[in-house]
Coordinates of C-alpha atoms in Angstrom, one line a residue:
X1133 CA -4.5 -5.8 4.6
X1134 CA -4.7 -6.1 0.8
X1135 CA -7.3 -4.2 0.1
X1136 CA -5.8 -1.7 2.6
X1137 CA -2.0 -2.0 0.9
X1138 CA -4.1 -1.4 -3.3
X1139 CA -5.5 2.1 -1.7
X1140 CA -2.1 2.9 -0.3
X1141 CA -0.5 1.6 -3.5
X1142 CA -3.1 3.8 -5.4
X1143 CA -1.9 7.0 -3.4
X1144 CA 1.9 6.7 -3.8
X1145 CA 1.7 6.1 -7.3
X1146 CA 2.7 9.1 -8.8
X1147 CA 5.8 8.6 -6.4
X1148 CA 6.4 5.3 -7.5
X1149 CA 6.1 6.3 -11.1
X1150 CA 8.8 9.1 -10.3
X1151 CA 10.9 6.2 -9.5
X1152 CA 10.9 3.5 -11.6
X1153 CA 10.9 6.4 -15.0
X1154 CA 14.2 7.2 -13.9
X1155 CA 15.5 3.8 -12.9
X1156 CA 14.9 2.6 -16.6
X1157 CA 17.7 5.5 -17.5
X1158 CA 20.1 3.3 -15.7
X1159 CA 21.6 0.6 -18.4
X1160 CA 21.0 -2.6 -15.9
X1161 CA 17.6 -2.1 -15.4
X1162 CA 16.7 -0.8 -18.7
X1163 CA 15.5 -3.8 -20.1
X1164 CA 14.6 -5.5 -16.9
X1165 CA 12.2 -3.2 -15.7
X1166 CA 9.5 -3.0 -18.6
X1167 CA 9.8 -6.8 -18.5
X1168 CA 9.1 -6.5 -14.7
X1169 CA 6.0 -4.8 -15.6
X1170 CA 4.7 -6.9 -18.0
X1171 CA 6.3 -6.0 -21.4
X1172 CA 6.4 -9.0 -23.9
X1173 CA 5.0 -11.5 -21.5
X1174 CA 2.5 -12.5 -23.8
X1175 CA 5.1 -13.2 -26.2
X1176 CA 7.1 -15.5 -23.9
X1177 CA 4.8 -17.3 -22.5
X1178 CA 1.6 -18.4 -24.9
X1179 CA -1.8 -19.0 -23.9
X1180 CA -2.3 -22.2 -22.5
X1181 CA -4.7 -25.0 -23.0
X1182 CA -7.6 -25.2 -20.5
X1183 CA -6.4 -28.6 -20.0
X1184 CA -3.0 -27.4 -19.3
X1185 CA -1.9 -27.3 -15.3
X1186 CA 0.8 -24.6 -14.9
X1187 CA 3.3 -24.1 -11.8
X1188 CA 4.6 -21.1 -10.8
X1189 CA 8.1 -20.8 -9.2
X1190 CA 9.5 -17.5 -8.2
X1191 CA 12.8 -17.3 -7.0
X1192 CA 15.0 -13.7 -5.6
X1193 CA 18.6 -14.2 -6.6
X1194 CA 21.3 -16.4 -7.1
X1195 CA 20.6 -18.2 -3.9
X1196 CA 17.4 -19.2 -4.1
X1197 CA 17.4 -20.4 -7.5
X1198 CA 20.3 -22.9 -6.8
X1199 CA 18.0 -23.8 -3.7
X1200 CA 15.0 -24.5 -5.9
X1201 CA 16.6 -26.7 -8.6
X1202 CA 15.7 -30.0 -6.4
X1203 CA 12.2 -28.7 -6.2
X1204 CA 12.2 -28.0 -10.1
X1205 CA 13.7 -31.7 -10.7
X1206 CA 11.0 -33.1 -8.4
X1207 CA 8.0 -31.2 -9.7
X1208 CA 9.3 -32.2 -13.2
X1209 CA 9.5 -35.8 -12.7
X1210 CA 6.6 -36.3 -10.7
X1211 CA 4.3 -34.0 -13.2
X1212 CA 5.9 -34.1 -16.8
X1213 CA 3.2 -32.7 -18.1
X1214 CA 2.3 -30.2 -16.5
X1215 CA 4.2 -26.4 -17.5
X1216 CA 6.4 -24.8 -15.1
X1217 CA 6.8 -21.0 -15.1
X1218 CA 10.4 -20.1 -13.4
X1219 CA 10.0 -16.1 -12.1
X1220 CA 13.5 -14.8 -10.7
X1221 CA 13.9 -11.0 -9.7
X1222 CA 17.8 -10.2 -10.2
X1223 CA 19.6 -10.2 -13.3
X1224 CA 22.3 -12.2 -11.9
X1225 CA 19.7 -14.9 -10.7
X1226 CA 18.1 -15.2 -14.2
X1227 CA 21.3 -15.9 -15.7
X1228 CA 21.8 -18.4 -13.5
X1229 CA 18.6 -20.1 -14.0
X1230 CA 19.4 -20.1 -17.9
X1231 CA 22.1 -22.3 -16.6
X1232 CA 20.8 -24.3 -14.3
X1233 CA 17.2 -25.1 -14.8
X1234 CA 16.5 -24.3 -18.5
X1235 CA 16.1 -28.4 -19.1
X1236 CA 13.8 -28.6 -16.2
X1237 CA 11.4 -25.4 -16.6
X1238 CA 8.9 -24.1 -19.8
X1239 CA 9.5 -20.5 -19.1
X1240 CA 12.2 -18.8 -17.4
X1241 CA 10.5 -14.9 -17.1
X1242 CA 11.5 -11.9 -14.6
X1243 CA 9.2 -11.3 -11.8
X1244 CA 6.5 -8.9 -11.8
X1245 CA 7.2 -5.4 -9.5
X1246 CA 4.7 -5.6 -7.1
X1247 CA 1.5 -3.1 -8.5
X1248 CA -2.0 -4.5 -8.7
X1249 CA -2.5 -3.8 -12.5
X1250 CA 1.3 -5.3 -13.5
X1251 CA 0.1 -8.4 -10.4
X1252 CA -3.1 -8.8 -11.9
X1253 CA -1.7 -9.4 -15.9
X1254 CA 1.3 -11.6 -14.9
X1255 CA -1.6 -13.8 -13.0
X1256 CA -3.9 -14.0 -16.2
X1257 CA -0.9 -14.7 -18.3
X1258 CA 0.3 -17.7 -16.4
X1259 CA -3.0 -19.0 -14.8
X1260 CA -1.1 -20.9 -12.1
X1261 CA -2.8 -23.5 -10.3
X1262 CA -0.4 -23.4 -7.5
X1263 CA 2.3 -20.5 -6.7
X1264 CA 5.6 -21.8 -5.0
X1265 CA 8.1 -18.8 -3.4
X1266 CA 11.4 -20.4 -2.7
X1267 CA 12.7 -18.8 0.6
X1268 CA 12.3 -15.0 0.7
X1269 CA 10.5 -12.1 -1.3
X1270 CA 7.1 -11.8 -0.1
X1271 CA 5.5 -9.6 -1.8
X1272 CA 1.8 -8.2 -0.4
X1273 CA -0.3 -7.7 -3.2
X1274 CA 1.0 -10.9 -5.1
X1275 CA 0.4 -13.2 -2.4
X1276 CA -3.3 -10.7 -2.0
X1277 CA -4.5 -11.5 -4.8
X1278 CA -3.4 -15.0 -5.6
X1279 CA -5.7 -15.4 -2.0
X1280 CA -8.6 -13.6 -3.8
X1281 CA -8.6 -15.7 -6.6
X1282 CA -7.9 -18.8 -4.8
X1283 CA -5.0 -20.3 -6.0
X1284 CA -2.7 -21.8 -3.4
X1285 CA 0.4 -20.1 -2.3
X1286 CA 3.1 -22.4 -1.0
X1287 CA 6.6 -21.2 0.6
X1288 CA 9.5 -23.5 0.6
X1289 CA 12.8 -23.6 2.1
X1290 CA 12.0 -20.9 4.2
X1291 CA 14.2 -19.5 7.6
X1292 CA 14.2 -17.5 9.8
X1293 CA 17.2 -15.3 11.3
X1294 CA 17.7 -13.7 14.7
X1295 CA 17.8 -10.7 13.1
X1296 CA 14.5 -11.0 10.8
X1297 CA 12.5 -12.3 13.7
X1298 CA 13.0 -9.4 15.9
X1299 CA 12.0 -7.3 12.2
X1300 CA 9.0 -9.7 11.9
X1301 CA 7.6 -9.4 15.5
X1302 CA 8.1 -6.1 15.8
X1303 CA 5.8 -5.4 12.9
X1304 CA 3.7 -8.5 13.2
X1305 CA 0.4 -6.5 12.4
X1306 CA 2.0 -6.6 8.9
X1307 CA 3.6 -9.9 8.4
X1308 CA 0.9 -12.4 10.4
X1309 CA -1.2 -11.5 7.5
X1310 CA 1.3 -11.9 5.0
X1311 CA 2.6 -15.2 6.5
X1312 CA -1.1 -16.7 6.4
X1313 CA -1.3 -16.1 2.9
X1314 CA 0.7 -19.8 2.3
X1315 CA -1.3 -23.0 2.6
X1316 CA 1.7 -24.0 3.4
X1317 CA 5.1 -23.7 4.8
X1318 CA 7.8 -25.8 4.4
X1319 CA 10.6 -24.4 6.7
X1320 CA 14.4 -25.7 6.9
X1321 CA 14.4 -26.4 10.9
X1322 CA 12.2 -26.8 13.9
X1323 CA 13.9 -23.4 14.8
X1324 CA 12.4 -21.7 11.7
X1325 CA 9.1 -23.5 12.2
X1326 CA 8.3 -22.4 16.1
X1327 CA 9.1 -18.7 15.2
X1328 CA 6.7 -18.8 12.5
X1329 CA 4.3 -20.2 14.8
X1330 CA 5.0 -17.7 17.4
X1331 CA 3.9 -15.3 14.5
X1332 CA 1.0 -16.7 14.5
X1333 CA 0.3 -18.6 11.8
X1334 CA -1.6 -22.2 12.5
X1335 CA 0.9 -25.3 13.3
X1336 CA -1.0 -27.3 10.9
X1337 CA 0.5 -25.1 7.9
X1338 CA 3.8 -25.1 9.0
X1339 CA 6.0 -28.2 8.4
X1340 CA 9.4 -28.7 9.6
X1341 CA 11.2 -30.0 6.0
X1342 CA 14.8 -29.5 5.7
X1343 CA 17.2 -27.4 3.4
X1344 CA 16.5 -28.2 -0.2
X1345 CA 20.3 -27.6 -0.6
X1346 CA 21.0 -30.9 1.5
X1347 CA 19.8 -32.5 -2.0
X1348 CA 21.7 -30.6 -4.2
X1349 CA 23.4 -32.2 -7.4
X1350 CA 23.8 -29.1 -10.0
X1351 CA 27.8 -30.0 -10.3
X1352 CA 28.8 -29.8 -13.7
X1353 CA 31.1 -32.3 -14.3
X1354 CA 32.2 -31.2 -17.7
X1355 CA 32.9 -28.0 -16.7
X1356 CA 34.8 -28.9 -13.5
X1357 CA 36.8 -31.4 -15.2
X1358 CA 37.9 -28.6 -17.5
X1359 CA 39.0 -26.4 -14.1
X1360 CA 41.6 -29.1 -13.5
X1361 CA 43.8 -27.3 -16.1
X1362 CA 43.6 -23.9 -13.8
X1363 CA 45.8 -25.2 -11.0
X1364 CA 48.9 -27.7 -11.2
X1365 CA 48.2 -31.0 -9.5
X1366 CA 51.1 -30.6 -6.3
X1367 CA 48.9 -27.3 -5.5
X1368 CA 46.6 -27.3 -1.9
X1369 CA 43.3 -25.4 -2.7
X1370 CA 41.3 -23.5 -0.2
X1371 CA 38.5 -21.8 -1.1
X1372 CA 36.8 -19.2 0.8
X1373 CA 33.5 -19.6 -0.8
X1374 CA 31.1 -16.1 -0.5
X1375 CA 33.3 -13.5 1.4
X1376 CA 32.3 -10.0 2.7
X1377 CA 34.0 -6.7 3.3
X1378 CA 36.3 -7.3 6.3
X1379 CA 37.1 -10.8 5.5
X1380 CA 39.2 -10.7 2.6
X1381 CA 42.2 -8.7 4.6
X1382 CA 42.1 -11.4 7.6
X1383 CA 42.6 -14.5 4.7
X1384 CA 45.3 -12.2 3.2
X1385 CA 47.1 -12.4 6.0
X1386 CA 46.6 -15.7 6.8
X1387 CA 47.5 -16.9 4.0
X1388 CA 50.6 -14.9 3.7
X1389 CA 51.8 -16.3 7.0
X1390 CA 50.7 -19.9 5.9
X1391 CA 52.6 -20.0 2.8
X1392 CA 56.0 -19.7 4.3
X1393 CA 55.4 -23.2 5.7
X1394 CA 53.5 -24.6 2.9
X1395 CA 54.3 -23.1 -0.6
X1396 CA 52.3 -25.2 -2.4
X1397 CA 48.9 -23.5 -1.1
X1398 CA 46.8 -22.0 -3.4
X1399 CA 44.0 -19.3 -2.1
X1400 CA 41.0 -18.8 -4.2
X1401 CA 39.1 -16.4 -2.7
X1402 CA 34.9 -16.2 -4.0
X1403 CA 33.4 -12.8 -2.8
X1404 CA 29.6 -12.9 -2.4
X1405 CA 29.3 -9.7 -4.8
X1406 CA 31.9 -10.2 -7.6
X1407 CA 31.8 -6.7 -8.6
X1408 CA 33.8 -6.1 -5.5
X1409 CA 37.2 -7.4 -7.6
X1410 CA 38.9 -4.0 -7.9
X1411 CA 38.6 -3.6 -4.0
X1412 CA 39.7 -6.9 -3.3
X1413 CA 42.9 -7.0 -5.8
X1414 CA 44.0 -3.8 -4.6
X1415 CA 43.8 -5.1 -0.8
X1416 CA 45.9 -7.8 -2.0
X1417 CA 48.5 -6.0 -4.1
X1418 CA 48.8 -3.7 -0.8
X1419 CA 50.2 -6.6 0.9
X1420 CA 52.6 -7.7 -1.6
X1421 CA 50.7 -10.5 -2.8
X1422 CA 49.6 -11.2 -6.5
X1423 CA 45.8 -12.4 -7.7
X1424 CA 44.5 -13.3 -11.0
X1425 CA 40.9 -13.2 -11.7
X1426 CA 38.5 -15.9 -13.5
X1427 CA 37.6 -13.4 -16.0
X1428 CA 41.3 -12.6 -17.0
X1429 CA 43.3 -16.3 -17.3
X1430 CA 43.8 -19.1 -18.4
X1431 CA 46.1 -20.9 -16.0
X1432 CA 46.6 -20.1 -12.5
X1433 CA 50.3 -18.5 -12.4
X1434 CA 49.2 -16.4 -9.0
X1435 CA 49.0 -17.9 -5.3
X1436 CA 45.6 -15.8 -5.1
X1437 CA 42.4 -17.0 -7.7
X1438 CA 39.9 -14.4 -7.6
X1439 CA 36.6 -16.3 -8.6
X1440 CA 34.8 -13.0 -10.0
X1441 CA 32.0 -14.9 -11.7
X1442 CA 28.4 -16.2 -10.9
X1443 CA 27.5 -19.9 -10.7
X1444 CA 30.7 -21.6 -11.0
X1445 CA 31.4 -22.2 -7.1
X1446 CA 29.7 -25.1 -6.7
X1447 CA 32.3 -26.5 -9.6
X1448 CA 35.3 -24.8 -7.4
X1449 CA 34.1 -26.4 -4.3
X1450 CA 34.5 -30.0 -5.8
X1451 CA 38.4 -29.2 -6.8
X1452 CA 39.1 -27.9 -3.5
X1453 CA 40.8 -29.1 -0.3
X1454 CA 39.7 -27.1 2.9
X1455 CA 37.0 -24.9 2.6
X1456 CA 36.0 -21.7 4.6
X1457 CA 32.2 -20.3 4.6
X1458 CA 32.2 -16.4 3.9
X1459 CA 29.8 -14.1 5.8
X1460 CA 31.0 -15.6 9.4
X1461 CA 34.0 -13.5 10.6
X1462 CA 31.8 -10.8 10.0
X1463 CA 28.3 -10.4 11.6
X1464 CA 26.4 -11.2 8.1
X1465 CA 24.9 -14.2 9.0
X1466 CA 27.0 -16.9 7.4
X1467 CA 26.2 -18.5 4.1
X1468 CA 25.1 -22.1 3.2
X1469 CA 28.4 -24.9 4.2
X1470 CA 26.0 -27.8 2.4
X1471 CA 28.1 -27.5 -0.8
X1472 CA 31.6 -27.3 0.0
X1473 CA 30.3 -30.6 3.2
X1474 CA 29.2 -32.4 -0.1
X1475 CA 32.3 -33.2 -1.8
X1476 CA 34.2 -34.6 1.3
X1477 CA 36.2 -31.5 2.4
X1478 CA 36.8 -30.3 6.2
X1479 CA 34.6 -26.8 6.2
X1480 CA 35.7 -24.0 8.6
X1481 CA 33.6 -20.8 9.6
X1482 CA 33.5 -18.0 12.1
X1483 CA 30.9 -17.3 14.9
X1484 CA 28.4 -15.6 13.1
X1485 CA 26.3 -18.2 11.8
X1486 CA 22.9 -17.5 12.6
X1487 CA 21.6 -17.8 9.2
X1488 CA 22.3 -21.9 9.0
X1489 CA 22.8 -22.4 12.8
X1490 CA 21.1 -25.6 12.7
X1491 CA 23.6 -27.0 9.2
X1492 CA 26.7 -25.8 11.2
X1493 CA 25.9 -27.3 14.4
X1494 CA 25.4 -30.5 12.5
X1495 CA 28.9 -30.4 10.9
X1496 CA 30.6 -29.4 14.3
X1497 CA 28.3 -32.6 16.4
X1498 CA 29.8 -35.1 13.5
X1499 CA 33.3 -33.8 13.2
X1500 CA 33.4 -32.6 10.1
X1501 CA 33.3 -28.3 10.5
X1502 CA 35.4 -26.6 12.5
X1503 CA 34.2 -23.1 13.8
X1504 CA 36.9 -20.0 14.4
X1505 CA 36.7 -17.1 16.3
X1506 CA 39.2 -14.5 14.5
X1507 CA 42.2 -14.7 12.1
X1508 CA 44.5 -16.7 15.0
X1509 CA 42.2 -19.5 15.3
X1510 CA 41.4 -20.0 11.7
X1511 CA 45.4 -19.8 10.9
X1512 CA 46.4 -22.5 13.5
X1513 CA 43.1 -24.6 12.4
X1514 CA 44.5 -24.6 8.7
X1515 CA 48.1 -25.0 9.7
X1516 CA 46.2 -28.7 11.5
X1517 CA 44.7 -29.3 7.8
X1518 CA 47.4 -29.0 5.8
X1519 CA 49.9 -30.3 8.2
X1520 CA 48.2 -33.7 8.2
X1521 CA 46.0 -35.5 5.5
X1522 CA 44.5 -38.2 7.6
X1523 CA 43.2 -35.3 9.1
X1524 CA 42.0 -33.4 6.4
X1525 CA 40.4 -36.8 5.2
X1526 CA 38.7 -37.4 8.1
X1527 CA 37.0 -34.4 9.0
X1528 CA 35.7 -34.3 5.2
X1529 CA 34.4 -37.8 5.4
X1530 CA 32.6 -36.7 8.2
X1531 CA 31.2 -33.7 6.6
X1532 CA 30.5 -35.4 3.6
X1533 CA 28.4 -38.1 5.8
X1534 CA 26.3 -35.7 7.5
X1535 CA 25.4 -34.0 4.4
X1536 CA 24.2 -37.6 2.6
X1537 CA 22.6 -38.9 5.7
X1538 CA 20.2 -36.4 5.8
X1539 CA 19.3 -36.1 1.8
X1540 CA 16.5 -36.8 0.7
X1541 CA 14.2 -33.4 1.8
X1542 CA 12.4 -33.2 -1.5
X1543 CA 10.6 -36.3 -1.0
X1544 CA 9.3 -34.5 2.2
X1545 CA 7.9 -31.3 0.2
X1546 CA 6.7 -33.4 -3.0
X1547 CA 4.4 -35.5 -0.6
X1548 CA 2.4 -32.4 0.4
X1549 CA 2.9 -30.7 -2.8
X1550 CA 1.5 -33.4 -4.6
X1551 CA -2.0 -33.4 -3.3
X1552 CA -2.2 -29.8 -4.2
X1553 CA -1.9 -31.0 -7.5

């Protein structure tokens, strides 16, 4: 298939040329994309000793990188000497890798776009002795060629959606070789790990190791301390962490109707694409109700917080009261309820969860998730909350306790990571 996918790479790439030309026209990309292909990479990162042992850790976005920084903390404690190459492939991701995991990594670079000759110079620049992808972004000829020249390719955190699966299968001539590229890999639940199997790759490469998130500790405490000063002590907070279209409107309304009974409620409302704020303070000002935005304030002086930044939820999680997981009223998937469950808060979602069934269904079993079906559920569930704080308390003691009890997962991939080493 590689050899196959460099002749049809070959083919198309006067097409592709005719693409990227014009996409470095575009201000956002303009600096990203020579950089992609290899621009200055020998100024970033310097020839290394032969002695040296480098690791290579490529991440997509925002998500990922938060998901890796357990993995970076464990590969730098248990190999302090060796150098650590961080590769992210969004803007937004790289900046929050400056933030997040600039103490723990040599080099923090943007990934390589995925063309033999740019592949082939990012490899010889780096000279990885093992390649780890955290979740998603497989790439053909990257993962080809690390094959050809032998250097161990190793996916972590990895899942596997309803959705992807049927995309997988379906075009399983493709993927089954793409998937038996990895020496190893290290996926989240025994749901993740039997449909990689029924891919066909070999059971002894897969291993069942848990969500690096369940080990997360990237809170900044400075920073959230300072966040105190955004909302007045007597205030309730509850967060909608990662919202989609279609969402926003139902809180809205929920929270309009909630606050006649409970004034002291404060909405701060985290969209998964902050770029979306002009839509979303226009839906609100439609129904009467004011919103500030991060970028704008100082103080909270509106019932509505508009968190249109990157990499501060985690800190907003830990002030908050009752939190609700974006992405599950709609059919997106759901996002990750590990970080809002680790700072002892009840955590509510919808039906469309697919994406962390397993992490859901874990909260729900020990009493500490609640899930909702529309707007009318998730109003009378947080009229419960906030009508009672034994309750509250009890349901995030509950979440906070099946979070801790199954820490620990980076231990599981260091093991196996270690003799690779």
């Amino acid at each position: 298939m590689f050899i196959l996918y460099c002749l049809l790479q070959l083919f198309f790439l006067p097409v592709l040329l005719l693409l990227i030309i014009p996409a470095m026209a575009i201000p956002k990309y303009r600096g990203r994309i020579p950089a992609r292909l290899g621009a200055g990479l020998s100024a970033i990162i310097p020839a290394s000793a032969a002695s040296q042992k480098t690791i290579w850790v490529h991440a997509l976005s925002v998500g990922e990188v938060t998901s890796a920084i357990p993995l970076l903390e464990g590969l730098r404690r248990d190999h302090p000497r060796h150098r650590i190459v961080f590769s992210i492939a969004t803007r937004s991701g790289h900046t929050i890798a400056r933030k997040l995991a600039a103490n723990l990594v040599d080099y923090i670079i943007p990934s390589p776009i995925d063309l033999l000759p740019v592949v082939m110079l990012f490899v010889h620049r780096i000279r990885p002795m093992l390649f780890i992808l955290v979740e998603t972004d497989f790439w053909p000829g990257l993962l080809g060629y690390l094959r050809l020249k032998n250097i161990p390719a190793v996916l972590v955190n990895g899942r596997i959606s309803e959705k992807s699966m049927k995309g997988y299968y379906r075009f399983r001539f493709f993927f089954r070789p793409l998937f038996r590229s990895f020496r190893y890999l290290f996926m989240q639940t025994e749901f993740d790990a039997k449909a990689m199997n029924t891919l066909g790759v070999g059971e002894k490469c897969i291993k069942t190791a848990g969500n690096l998130k369940f080990d997360t500790n990237i809170l900044n405490n400075s920073a959230a301390n300072e966040l105190h000063s955004l909302f007045p002590s007597e205030k309730t907070l509850l967060i909608a962490g990662s919202t989609h279209p279609g969402e926003e409107e139902v809180l809205f309304q929920v929270f309009k109707t909630l606050r006649h009974s409970f004034p002291h409620l404060l909405l701060i409302v985290a969209p998964r694409n902050p770029n979306r704020k002009e839509e979303i303070c226009s839906l609100a000002e439609s129904l009467d109700l004011d919103i500030e935005c991060r970028t704008s304030m100082n103080s909270s002086r509106s019932p509505i917080f508009l968190l249109d930044t990157i990499g501060e939820l985690i800190n907003f999680y830990s002030l908050s009261h009752i939190a609700f997981i974006g992405g599950s009223l709609v059919n997106y998937g759901g996002h990750n309820p590990v970080e809002p469950a680790l700072f002892g808060i009840p955590v509510l979602f919808g039906p469309y969860m697919s994406d962390f069934h397993e992490i859901a269904l874990s909260l729900l079993r020990a009493g500490g998730g609640l899930q909702v079906k529309d707007g009318n559920e998730l109003q009378q569930s947080l009229e419960s909350f906030l009508a009672s704080d034994r309750k509250r308390e009890k349901y995030g003691f509950a979440a906070q306790q099946c979070i801790q009890q199954q820490r620990g997962v980076i231990n599981n991939h260091m093991e196996i990571l270690n003799k690779l080493m």
